mmCIF file of C-alpha atoms and ligand atoms in Angstrom:
data_model
loop_
_atom_site.group_PDB
_atom_site.id
_atom_site.type_symbol
_atom_site.label_atom_id
_atom_site.label_comp_id
_atom_site.label_asym_id
_atom_site.label_seq_id
_atom_site.Cartn_x
_atom_site.Cartn_y
_atom_site.Cartn_z
ATOM 1 C CA UNK A 1 15.942 -24.481 -7.521
ATOM 2 C CA UNK A 2 13.819 -22.383 -5.206
ATOM 3 C CA UNK A 3 10.068 -22.497 -5.790
ATOM 4 C CA UNK A 4 9.658 -18.718 -5.962
ATOM 5 C CA UNK A 5 11.734 -15.762 -7.113
ATOM 6 C CA UNK A 6 11.187 -12.536 -5.198
ATOM 7 C CA UNK A 7 12.545 -9.068 -5.958
ATOM 8 C CA UNK A 8 13.554 -7.129 -2.826
ATOM 9 C CA UNK A 9 13.903 -3.346 -2.935
ATOM 10 C CA UNK A 10 14.887 -1.610 0.300
ATOM 11 C CA UNK A 11 14.654 1.894 -1.159
ATOM 12 C CA UNK A 12 15.305 4.702 1.315
ATOM 13 C CA UNK A 13 15.331 5.419 5.048
ATOM 14 C CA UNK A 14 13.743 2.717 7.191
ATOM 15 C CA UNK A 15 13.396 0.563 4.068
ATOM 16 C CA UNK A 16 16.962 -0.492 4.909
ATOM 17 C CA UNK A 17 15.725 -1.801 8.273
ATOM 18 C CA UNK A 18 12.294 -3.269 7.599
ATOM 19 C CA UNK A 19 13.118 -5.190 4.405
ATOM 20 C CA UNK A 20 16.071 -7.145 5.878
ATOM 21 C CA UNK A 21 13.906 -7.869 8.955
ATOM 22 C CA UNK A 22 11.109 -9.137 6.708
ATOM 23 C CA UNK A 23 13.464 -11.340 4.762
ATOM 24 C CA UNK A 24 14.666 -12.983 7.972
ATOM 25 C CA UNK A 25 11.066 -13.656 8.966
ATOM 26 C CA UNK A 26 10.352 -15.202 5.553
ATOM 27 C CA UNK A 27 13.451 -17.388 5.887
ATOM 28 C CA UNK A 28 12.473 -18.471 9.394
ATOM 29 C CA UNK A 29 9.000 -19.382 8.145
ATOM 30 C CA UNK A 30 10.589 -21.653 5.556
ATOM 31 C CA UNK A 31 9.623 -19.660 2.466
ATOM 32 C CA UNK A 32 11.285 -21.395 -0.456
ATOM 33 C CA UNK A 33 12.506 -18.379 -2.388
ATOM 34 C CA UNK A 34 15.443 -17.033 -4.283
ATOM 35 C CA UNK A 35 15.829 -13.265 -3.823
ATOM 36 C CA UNK A 36 16.884 -10.763 -6.434
ATOM 37 C CA UNK A 37 18.093 -7.593 -4.713
ATOM 38 C CA UNK A 38 17.341 -4.393 -6.601
ATOM 39 C CA UNK A 39 17.706 -0.671 -5.994
ATOM 40 C CA UNK A 40 15.391 2.300 -6.312
ATOM 41 C CA UNK A 41 14.621 5.571 -4.589
ATOM 42 C CA UNK A 42 15.971 8.990 -3.767
ATOM 43 C CA UNK A 43 19.310 7.853 -2.355
ATOM 44 C CA UNK A 44 19.913 5.943 -5.570
ATOM 45 C CA UNK A 45 18.874 8.998 -7.590
ATOM 46 C CA UNK A 46 21.354 11.246 -5.758
ATOM 47 C CA UNK A 47 24.192 8.841 -6.577
ATOM 48 C CA UNK A 48 23.207 7.843 -10.095
ATOM 49 C CA UNK A 49 20.829 10.472 -11.533
ATOM 50 C CA UNK A 50 17.899 8.092 -11.868
ATOM 51 C CA UNK A 51 15.477 6.692 -9.277
ATOM 52 C CA UNK A 52 14.959 3.313 -10.916
ATOM 53 C CA UNK A 53 17.747 1.644 -12.889
ATOM 54 C CA UNK A 54 17.221 -0.840 -15.718
ATOM 55 C CA UNK A 55 18.414 -3.707 -13.509
ATOM 56 C CA UNK A 56 15.442 -3.050 -11.244
ATOM 57 C CA UNK A 57 12.988 -3.257 -14.141
ATOM 58 C CA UNK A 58 14.593 -6.582 -15.077
ATOM 59 C CA UNK A 59 14.285 -7.803 -11.484
ATOM 60 C CA UNK A 60 10.623 -6.793 -11.202
ATOM 61 C CA UNK A 61 9.826 -8.406 -14.549
ATOM 62 C CA UNK A 62 11.656 -11.653 -13.909
ATOM 63 C CA UNK A 63 10.351 -12.516 -10.464
ATOM 64 C CA UNK A 64 7.012 -13.703 -9.077
ATOM 65 C CA UNK A 65 6.508 -10.573 -6.974
ATOM 66 C CA UNK A 66 8.347 -7.594 -5.488
ATOM 67 C CA UNK A 67 8.630 -6.510 -1.887
ATOM 68 C CA UNK A 68 9.362 -2.790 -1.591
ATOM 69 C CA UNK A 69 10.597 -0.858 1.461
ATOM 70 C CA UNK A 70 9.942 2.860 1.045
ATOM 71 C CA UNK A 71 11.098 5.689 -1.160
ATOM 72 C CA UNK A 72 11.669 9.316 -0.289
ATOM 73 C CA UNK A 73 10.190 12.121 -2.406
ATOM 74 C CA UNK A 74 11.588 15.470 -1.310
ATOM 75 C CA UNK A 75 8.821 18.005 -0.567
ATOM 76 C CA UNK A 76 8.470 21.236 -2.493
ATOM 77 C CA UNK A 77 11.306 20.608 -4.942
ATOM 78 C CA UNK A 78 11.630 18.414 -7.977
ATOM 79 C CA UNK A 79 15.277 17.845 -8.813
ATOM 80 C CA UNK A 80 15.833 17.643 -12.590
ATOM 81 C CA UNK A 81 15.265 14.093 -13.789
ATOM 82 C CA UNK A 82 13.725 12.869 -10.532
ATOM 83 C CA UNK A 83 10.620 10.704 -10.420
ATOM 84 C CA UNK A 84 9.215 9.150 -7.246
ATOM 85 C CA UNK A 85 10.332 5.518 -7.447
ATOM 86 C CA UNK A 86 7.188 3.789 -6.265
ATOM 87 C CA UNK A 87 4.819 6.058 -8.199
ATOM 88 C CA UNK A 88 6.919 5.441 -11.300
ATOM 89 C CA UNK A 89 6.813 1.657 -10.836
ATOM 90 C CA UNK A 90 3.047 1.704 -10.275
ATOM 91 C CA UNK A 91 2.570 3.588 -13.559
ATOM 92 C CA UNK A 92 5.093 1.651 -15.588
ATOM 93 C CA UNK A 93 3.662 -1.733 -14.672
ATOM 94 C CA UNK A 94 0.009 -0.702 -14.713
ATOM 95 C CA UNK A 95 -0.371 -1.615 -11.036
ATOM 96 C CA UNK A 96 -3.759 -0.014 -11.075
ATOM 97 C CA UNK A 97 -5.097 -1.286 -7.776
ATOM 98 C CA UNK A 98 -3.549 -0.265 -4.483
ATOM 99 C CA UNK A 99 -5.145 -2.571 -1.944
ATOM 100 C CA UNK A 100 -4.888 -1.423 1.652
ATOM 101 C CA UNK A 101 -6.518 -3.682 4.224
ATOM 102 C CA UNK A 102 -7.230 -2.207 7.642
ATOM 103 C CA UNK A 103 -7.905 -4.848 10.252
ATOM 104 C CA UNK A 104 -7.854 -4.589 14.022
ATOM 105 C CA UNK A 105 -4.678 -6.064 15.494
ATOM 106 C CA UNK A 106 -3.997 -6.698 19.177
ATOM 107 C CA UNK A 107 -2.321 -3.373 19.885
ATOM 108 C CA UNK A 108 -3.155 -0.673 22.410
ATOM 109 C CA UNK A 109 -5.551 2.051 21.336
ATOM 110 C CA UNK A 110 -6.893 0.210 18.286
ATOM 111 C CA UNK A 111 -10.590 0.378 17.433
ATOM 112 C CA UNK A 112 -12.181 -3.030 17.922
ATOM 113 C CA UNK A 113 -13.501 -5.231 15.112
ATOM 114 C CA UNK A 114 -12.441 -3.050 12.205
ATOM 115 C CA UNK A 115 -12.046 -5.046 9.022
ATOM 116 C CA UNK A 116 -12.148 -2.936 5.880
ATOM 117 C CA UNK A 117 -10.172 -2.569 2.675
ATOM 118 C CA UNK A 118 -9.398 0.669 0.892
ATOM 119 C CA UNK A 119 -8.961 0.159 -2.833
ATOM 120 C CA UNK A 120 -7.110 3.138 -4.228
ATOM 121 C CA UNK A 121 -6.918 3.816 -7.955
ATOM 122 C CA UNK A 122 -3.177 3.840 -8.405
ATOM 123 C CA UNK A 123 -2.285 5.316 -11.778
ATOM 124 C CA UNK A 124 -4.279 8.515 -12.308
ATOM 125 C CA UNK A 125 -5.884 11.466 -10.582
ATOM 126 C CA UNK A 126 -3.601 14.232 -9.371
ATOM 127 C CA UNK A 127 -0.703 11.785 -9.125
ATOM 128 C CA UNK A 128 -0.028 11.958 -12.858
ATOM 129 C CA UNK A 129 2.337 14.680 -11.591
ATOM 130 C CA UNK A 130 1.487 17.233 -14.283
ATOM 131 C CA UNK A 131 2.161 20.542 -12.570
ATOM 132 C CA UNK A 132 3.071 23.941 -13.983
ATOM 133 C CA UNK A 133 3.671 27.353 -12.675
ATOM 134 C CA UNK A 134 2.874 30.675 -14.329
ATOM 135 C CA UNK A 135 4.317 33.381 -12.134
ATOM 136 C CA UNK A 136 2.418 33.252 -8.885
ATOM 137 C CA UNK A 137 -0.155 30.777 -10.193
ATOM 138 C CA UNK A 138 0.369 27.026 -10.002
ATOM 139 C CA UNK A 139 -1.781 24.472 -11.811
ATOM 140 C CA UNK A 140 -1.989 20.692 -11.489
ATOM 141 C CA UNK A 141 -3.859 18.393 -13.860
ATOM 142 C CA UNK A 142 -6.001 15.554 -12.646
ATOM 143 C CA UNK A 143 -6.626 12.727 -15.080
ATOM 144 C CA UNK A 144 -9.547 10.320 -14.851
ATOM 145 C CA UNK A 145 -10.420 7.930 -17.660
ATOM 146 C CA UNK A 146 -13.446 5.746 -18.094
ATOM 147 C CA UNK A 147 -11.313 2.653 -18.720
ATOM 148 C CA UNK A 148 -9.265 3.101 -15.558
ATOM 149 C CA UNK A 149 -12.366 3.851 -13.497
ATOM 150 C CA UNK A 150 -14.087 0.744 -14.836
ATOM 151 C CA UNK A 151 -11.013 -1.382 -14.172
ATOM 152 C CA UNK A 152 -10.696 -0.267 -10.541
ATOM 153 C CA UNK A 153 -14.469 -0.455 -10.038
ATOM 154 C CA UNK A 154 -14.491 -4.065 -11.230
ATOM 155 C CA UNK A 155 -11.536 -4.910 -9.038
ATOM 156 C CA UNK A 156 -13.195 -3.414 -5.953
ATOM 157 C CA UNK A 157 -16.548 -5.047 -6.708
ATOM 158 C CA UNK A 158 -14.894 -8.453 -7.167
ATOM 159 C CA UNK A 159 -13.078 -8.023 -3.871
ATOM 160 C CA UNK A 160 -16.266 -6.979 -2.074
ATOM 161 C CA UNK A 161 -18.094 -10.035 -3.462
ATOM 162 C CA UNK A 162 -15.417 -12.247 -1.873
ATOM 163 C CA UNK A 163 -15.929 -10.455 1.448
ATOM 164 C CA UNK A 164 -19.086 -8.963 2.945
ATOM 165 C CA UNK A 165 -20.544 -7.848 -0.422
ATOM 166 C CA UNK A 166 -20.588 -4.167 0.545
ATOM 167 C CA UNK A 167 -18.873 -1.505 -1.553
ATOM 168 C CA UNK A 168 -18.682 2.216 -0.840
ATOM 169 C CA UNK A 169 -17.646 4.492 -3.700
ATOM 170 C CA UNK A 170 -15.943 7.522 -2.140
ATOM 171 C CA UNK A 171 -15.857 10.648 -4.295
ATOM 172 C CA UNK A 172 -16.093 14.434 -4.587
ATOM 173 C CA UNK A 173 -18.401 14.543 -7.598
ATOM 174 C CA UNK A 174 -20.420 17.329 -5.974
ATOM 175 C CA UNK A 175 -17.578 19.801 -6.532
ATOM 176 C CA UNK A 176 -15.793 18.100 -9.429
ATOM 177 C CA UNK A 177 -18.651 16.652 -11.481
ATOM 178 C CA UNK A 178 -16.551 16.133 -14.608
ATOM 179 C CA UNK A 179 -13.556 14.213 -13.245
ATOM 180 C CA UNK A 180 -14.951 12.762 -10.017
ATOM 181 C CA UNK A 181 -18.324 12.361 -11.729
ATOM 182 C CA UNK A 182 -16.787 10.189 -14.440
ATOM 183 C CA UNK A 183 -15.136 8.023 -11.785
ATOM 184 C CA UNK A 184 -18.306 7.700 -9.717
ATOM 185 C CA UNK A 185 -20.757 7.078 -12.550
ATOM 186 C CA UNK A 186 -18.512 4.628 -14.364
ATOM 187 C CA UNK A 187 -18.190 2.530 -11.228
ATOM 188 C CA UNK A 188 -21.929 2.729 -10.511
ATOM 189 C CA UNK A 189 -22.664 1.596 -14.075
ATOM 190 C CA UNK A 190 -20.609 -1.484 -13.355
ATOM 191 C CA UNK A 191 -21.834 -2.253 -9.849
ATOM 192 C CA UNK A 192 -25.462 -2.140 -11.084
ATOM 193 C CA UNK A 193 -24.652 -5.276 -13.039
ATOM 194 C CA UNK A 194 -23.196 -7.177 -10.067
ATOM 195 C CA UNK A 195 -25.916 -9.252 -8.490
ATOM 196 C CA UNK A 196 -25.859 -9.408 -4.715
ATOM 197 C CA UNK A 197 -23.493 -6.460 -4.271
ATOM 198 C CA UNK A 198 -24.650 -3.738 -1.924
ATOM 199 C CA UNK A 199 -23.214 -0.466 -3.289
ATOM 200 C CA UNK A 200 -23.351 2.899 -1.586
ATOM 201 C CA UNK A 201 -21.697 6.242 -2.292
ATOM 202 C CA UNK A 202 -20.156 8.748 0.091
ATOM 203 C CA UNK A 203 -18.571 12.168 -0.347
ATOM 204 C CA UNK A 204 -14.955 12.031 0.736
ATOM 205 C CA UNK A 205 -15.062 14.568 3.569
ATOM 206 C CA UNK A 206 -17.956 12.732 5.177
ATOM 207 C CA UNK A 207 -16.105 9.451 4.590
ATOM 208 C CA UNK A 208 -13.169 10.781 6.616
ATOM 209 C CA UNK A 209 -15.495 11.614 9.494
ATOM 210 C CA UNK A 210 -17.420 8.326 9.215
ATOM 211 C CA UNK A 211 -14.161 6.356 9.265
ATOM 212 C CA UNK A 212 -13.284 7.935 12.587
ATOM 213 C CA UNK A 213 -16.789 7.720 14.068
ATOM 214 C CA UNK A 214 -17.848 4.285 12.893
ATOM 215 C CA UNK A 215 -15.330 2.381 10.788
ATOM 216 C CA UNK A 216 -17.246 -0.868 11.298
ATOM 217 C CA UNK A 217 -19.895 0.302 8.804
ATOM 218 C CA UNK A 218 -17.395 -0.220 5.958
ATOM 219 C CA UNK A 219 -16.305 -3.312 4.078
ATOM 220 C CA UNK A 220 -14.608 -2.303 0.785
ATOM 221 C CA UNK A 221 -14.116 1.347 -0.185
ATOM 222 C CA UNK A 222 -12.958 2.471 -3.635
ATOM 223 C CA UNK A 223 -11.666 5.937 -4.469
ATOM 224 C CA UNK A 224 -9.299 7.974 -6.635
ATOM 225 C CA UNK A 225 -5.571 8.113 -6.018
ATOM 226 C CA UNK A 226 -5.062 11.019 -3.626
ATOM 227 C CA UNK A 227 -8.179 10.315 -1.548
ATOM 228 C CA UNK A 228 -6.966 6.728 -1.159
ATOM 229 C CA UNK A 229 -3.500 7.887 -0.150
ATOM 230 C CA UNK A 230 -4.902 10.125 2.576
ATOM 231 C CA UNK A 231 -7.746 7.965 3.866
ATOM 232 C CA UNK A 232 -5.568 4.855 4.052
ATOM 233 C CA UNK A 233 -3.179 6.625 6.446
ATOM 234 C CA UNK A 234 -6.247 7.743 8.418
ATOM 235 C CA UNK A 235 -7.534 4.155 8.465
ATOM 236 C CA UNK A 236 -4.109 2.922 9.606
ATOM 237 C CA UNK A 237 -4.368 5.367 12.488
ATOM 238 C CA UNK A 238 -7.564 3.660 13.674
ATOM 239 C CA UNK A 239 -5.885 0.334 14.264
ATOM 240 C CA UNK A 240 -2.395 1.139 15.510
ATOM 241 C CA UNK A 241 -0.750 3.389 12.974
ATOM 242 C CA UNK A 242 1.668 3.229 10.082
ATOM 243 C CA UNK A 243 3.921 0.728 11.827
ATOM 244 C CA UNK A 244 1.435 -2.040 11.034
ATOM 245 C CA UNK A 245 -0.286 -0.968 7.784
ATOM 246 C CA UNK A 246 0.509 -2.957 4.640
ATOM 247 C CA UNK A 247 -0.499 -2.646 1.015
ATOM 248 C CA UNK A 248 -0.307 -4.324 -2.342
ATOM 249 C CA UNK A 249 0.054 -2.648 -5.742
ATOM 250 C CA UNK A 250 -1.431 -5.081 -8.195
ATOM 251 C CA UNK A 251 -2.043 -5.137 -11.911
ATOM 252 C CA UNK A 252 -2.806 -7.801 -14.458
ATOM 253 C CA UNK A 253 0.765 -9.037 -14.582
ATOM 254 C CA UNK A 254 2.908 -7.836 -11.677
ATOM 255 C CA UNK A 255 2.540 -7.151 -7.990
ATOM 256 C CA UNK A 256 4.612 -4.874 -5.744
ATOM 257 C CA UNK A 257 3.927 -5.176 -2.034
ATOM 258 C CA UNK A 258 4.911 -2.502 0.470
ATOM 259 C CA UNK A 259 4.140 -0.823 3.753
ATOM 260 C CA UNK A 260 1.762 2.126 3.696
ATOM 261 C CA UNK A 261 4.402 4.189 5.501
ATOM 262 C CA UNK A 262 7.223 6.081 3.856
ATOM 263 C CA UNK A 263 10.956 6.289 4.523
ATOM 264 C CA UNK A 264 10.419 7.863 7.999
ATOM 265 C CA UNK A 265 13.541 10.068 7.985
ATOM 266 C CA UNK A 266 12.777 11.134 11.563
ATOM 267 C CA UNK A 267 13.627 7.643 12.883
ATOM 268 C CA UNK A 268 15.710 6.119 10.071
ATOM 269 C CA UNK A 269 19.033 4.611 11.108
ATOM 270 C CA UNK A 270 18.121 4.322 14.779
ATOM 271 C CA UNK A 271 17.007 0.696 14.694
ATOM 272 C CA UNK A 272 13.609 1.508 16.190
ATOM 273 C CA UNK A 273 11.311 1.189 13.172
ATOM 274 C CA UNK A 274 8.479 -1.290 13.397
ATOM 275 C CA UNK A 275 8.901 -3.966 10.705
ATOM 276 C CA UNK A 276 5.322 -5.239 11.141
ATOM 277 C CA UNK A 277 3.962 -3.246 8.179
ATOM 278 C CA UNK A 278 6.602 -4.709 5.911
ATOM 279 C CA UNK A 279 6.132 -8.237 7.286
ATOM 280 C CA UNK A 280 2.379 -7.928 6.703
ATOM 281 C CA UNK A 281 3.087 -6.642 3.183
ATOM 282 C CA UNK A 282 4.998 -9.893 2.706
ATOM 283 C CA UNK A 283 1.905 -11.737 3.991
ATOM 284 C CA UNK A 284 -0.178 -10.009 1.297
ATOM 285 C CA UNK A 285 2.482 -10.979 -1.233
ATOM 286 C CA UNK A 286 2.421 -14.627 -0.139
ATOM 287 C CA UNK A 287 -1.354 -14.720 -0.480
ATOM 288 C CA UNK A 288 -1.043 -13.136 -3.923
ATOM 289 C CA UNK A 289 1.401 -15.757 -5.210
ATOM 290 C CA UNK A 290 -0.569 -18.613 -3.659
ATOM 291 C CA UNK A 291 1.590 -19.407 -0.615
ATOM 292 C CA UNK A 292 -1.448 -18.991 1.599
ATOM 293 C CA UNK A 293 -0.524 -21.391 4.404
ATOM 294 C CA UNK A 294 2.767 -19.648 4.957
ATOM 295 C CA UNK A 295 0.973 -16.302 4.884
ATOM 296 C CA UNK A 296 -1.359 -17.419 7.674
ATOM 297 C CA UNK A 297 1.531 -18.817 9.703
ATOM 298 C CA UNK A 298 3.427 -15.513 9.583
ATOM 299 C CA UNK A 299 0.292 -13.463 10.226
ATOM 300 C CA UNK A 300 -0.429 -15.552 13.333
ATOM 301 C CA UNK A 301 3.147 -15.236 14.589
ATOM 302 C CA UNK A 302 2.967 -11.448 14.225
ATOM 303 C CA UNK A 303 -0.351 -11.323 16.088
ATOM 304 C CA UNK A 304 1.075 -13.418 18.927
ATOM 305 C CA UNK A 305 4.024 -11.079 19.352
ATOM 306 C CA UNK A 306 1.772 -8.018 19.110
ATOM 307 C CA UNK A 307 -0.342 -9.546 21.885
ATOM 308 C CA UNK A 308 2.392 -10.787 24.183
ATOM 309 C CA UNK A 309 5.134 -8.315 23.340
ATOM 310 C CA UNK A 310 7.779 -7.175 22.974
ATOM 311 C CA UNK A 311 6.246 -4.209 21.161
ATOM 312 C CA UNK A 312 8.033 -1.452 19.298
ATOM 313 C CA UNK A 313 7.895 2.163 20.449
ATOM 314 C CA UNK A 314 5.230 3.309 18.013
ATOM 315 C CA UNK A 315 2.944 0.806 19.794
ATOM 316 C CA UNK A 316 3.919 1.909 23.272
ATOM 317 C CA UNK A 317 6.661 -0.666 23.846
ATOM 318 C CA UNK A 318 10.428 -0.362 24.127
ATOM 319 C CA UNK A 319 11.628 -2.934 21.597
ATOM 320 C CA UNK A 320 13.767 -2.002 18.631
ATOM 321 C CA UNK A 321 13.497 -3.510 15.148
ATOM 322 C CA UNK A 322 15.896 -6.318 16.040
ATOM 323 C CA UNK A 323 14.209 -7.428 19.265
ATOM 324 C CA UNK A 324 10.776 -7.447 17.647
ATOM 325 C CA UNK A 325 12.021 -9.356 14.607
ATOM 326 C CA UNK A 326 13.701 -11.962 16.824
ATOM 327 C CA UNK A 327 10.453 -12.432 18.740
ATOM 328 C CA UNK A 328 8.516 -13.089 15.515
ATOM 329 C CA UNK A 329 11.209 -15.501 14.369
ATOM 330 C CA UNK A 330 11.058 -17.297 17.731
ATOM 331 C CA UNK A 331 7.290 -17.740 17.268
ATOM 332 C CA UNK A 332 7.846 -19.306 13.879
ATOM 333 C CA UNK A 333 10.259 -21.924 15.205
HETATM 334 P P1 LIG B 1 6.239 8.340 6.896
HETATM 335 O O1 LIG B 1 5.193 7.315 6.646
HETATM 336 O O2 LIG B 1 7.598 8.029 6.426
HETATM 337 O O3 LIG B 1 6.286 8.654 8.475
HETATM 338 C C1 LIG B 1 5.188 9.239 9.170
HETATM 339 C C2 LIG B 1 5.379 9.059 10.679
HETATM 340 O O4 LIG B 1 5.160 7.686 11.018
HETATM 341 C C3 LIG B 1 6.784 9.401 11.135
HETATM 342 O O5 LIG B 1 6.728 9.996 12.386
HETATM 343 C C4 LIG B 1 7.463 8.056 11.224
HETATM 344 O O6 LIG B 1 8.523 7.993 12.162
HETATM 345 C C5 LIG B 1 6.315 7.145 11.634
HETATM 346 N N1 LIG B 1 6.510 5.788 11.079
HETATM 347 C C6 LIG B 1 6.352 5.431 9.792
HETATM 348 N N2 LIG B 1 6.644 4.137 9.634
HETATM 349 C C7 LIG B 1 7.010 3.666 10.846
HETATM 350 C C8 LIG B 1 7.451 2.391 11.305
HETATM 351 N N3 LIG B 1 7.572 1.336 10.481
HETATM 352 N N4 LIG B 1 7.763 2.252 12.614
HETATM 353 C C9 LIG B 1 7.638 3.298 13.449
HETATM 354 N N5 LIG B 1 7.226 4.526 13.074
HETATM 355 C C10 LIG B 1 6.910 4.711 11.773
HETATM 356 O O7 LIG B 1 5.694 9.669 6.224
HETATM 357 P P2 LIG B 1 6.403 11.097 6.053
HETATM 358 O O8 LIG B 1 7.316 11.371 7.175
HETATM 359 O O9 LIG B 1 5.292 11.995 5.781
HETATM 360 O O10 LIG B 1 7.254 10.966 4.722
HETATM 361 C C11 LIG B 1 8.641 10.652 4.698
HETATM 362 C C12 LIG B 1 9.087 10.364 3.272
HETATM 363 O O11 LIG B 1 8.505 9.144 2.822
HETATM 364 C C13 LIG B 1 8.680 11.439 2.265
HETATM 365 O O12 LIG B 1 9.793 11.666 1.423
HETATM 366 C C14 LIG B 1 7.538 10.814 1.493
HETATM 367 O O13 LIG B 1 7.495 11.264 0.168
HETATM 368 C C15 LIG B 1 7.902 9.349 1.545
HETATM 369 N N6 LIG B 1 6.755 8.440 1.442
HETATM 370 C C16 LIG B 1 6.940 7.326 0.698
HETATM 371 C C17 LIG B 1 5.968 6.373 0.617
HETATM 372 C C18 LIG B 1 6.266 5.128 -0.149
HETATM 373 O O14 LIG B 1 7.408 4.820 -0.444
HETATM 374 N N7 LIG B 1 5.264 4.352 -0.508
HETATM 375 C C19 LIG B 1 4.678 6.523 1.307
HETATM 376 C C20 LIG B 1 4.607 7.722 2.129
HETATM 377 C C21 LIG B 1 5.612 8.643 2.173
HETATM 378 MG MG1 LIG B 2 0.811 7.562 1.473
#
């Protein structure tokens, strides 16, 4: 029997390219796993009328962790019965922390010595998807609770204490004192009790500018759902872009690991997507389930190939998904 059971969900678009590539890398690294293949996403919805079938819930619940590709959410329309697959899974399994590390990798144009983590609250805010329209007026609810704010604040503080002991709470409590204020003050109430933690606060618009001007000032940043979604793409842009940015959705019981990028319909099916983000999501997954040596081995192999090439097009190279994947596999052998 394999030591680990892993659920694999390709999802949509380039998920069909980066997940198989990642699996081959895991195999080449000698990861002792049995895979349960599951489906989710917009393509599945169009064929079956639901984005996440029961078999996928079973697979997520009966494995040690899930590796997810990407899922499309069509813009500006909400087909009857559709829910965004990954947002649904985050909610259903209480995966309240979306952990998005941003670390300098050896790629052209990357800021040097960046090493920060964005911790995004993953279940609330505007992403509760409660929207209504009254004639020409549209309204969206944002939901912030004290419990969820405390939970994510504790998570971020714990993470910061394992790192450089610096936490920045990013917020917009100046304009939204009730919702953002609850988030901010609840977290500050907690961090006051954490000895040795250096906590600061920053308004989100300034945080966006500071990330671009001087990302090295940050260690761990915590923020509500939509701010985390946006600033983590911005942070990815500092160190090489979405082709290399990975994330983990973690809760008390389950973990779903995925790239920060989406289904990339503009390049899907062409064999040119960069699988690095997905491979590094697998590295986060391995660390999460305790296979830390293997995680380091794969991380090192990726860094070697990023340094020596071949590189994919998003990083200025000419390699396709296959050539890059083969190069990582060759490093592992
Ligand atoms: P995207 O992240 O899919 O793509 C943004 C840009 O980055 C595109 O130009 C794309 O070609 C490029 N890119 C992304 N990943 C790449 C990779 N691995 N290698 C090379 N280039 C890469 O974001 P976009 O286009 O805004 O959204 C497309 C769809 O994905 C939408 O339906 C959106 O809802 C969904 N989405 C899903 C996410 C998820 O499943 N977690 C996250 C973000 C978007
Ligand atoms: Mg996003």
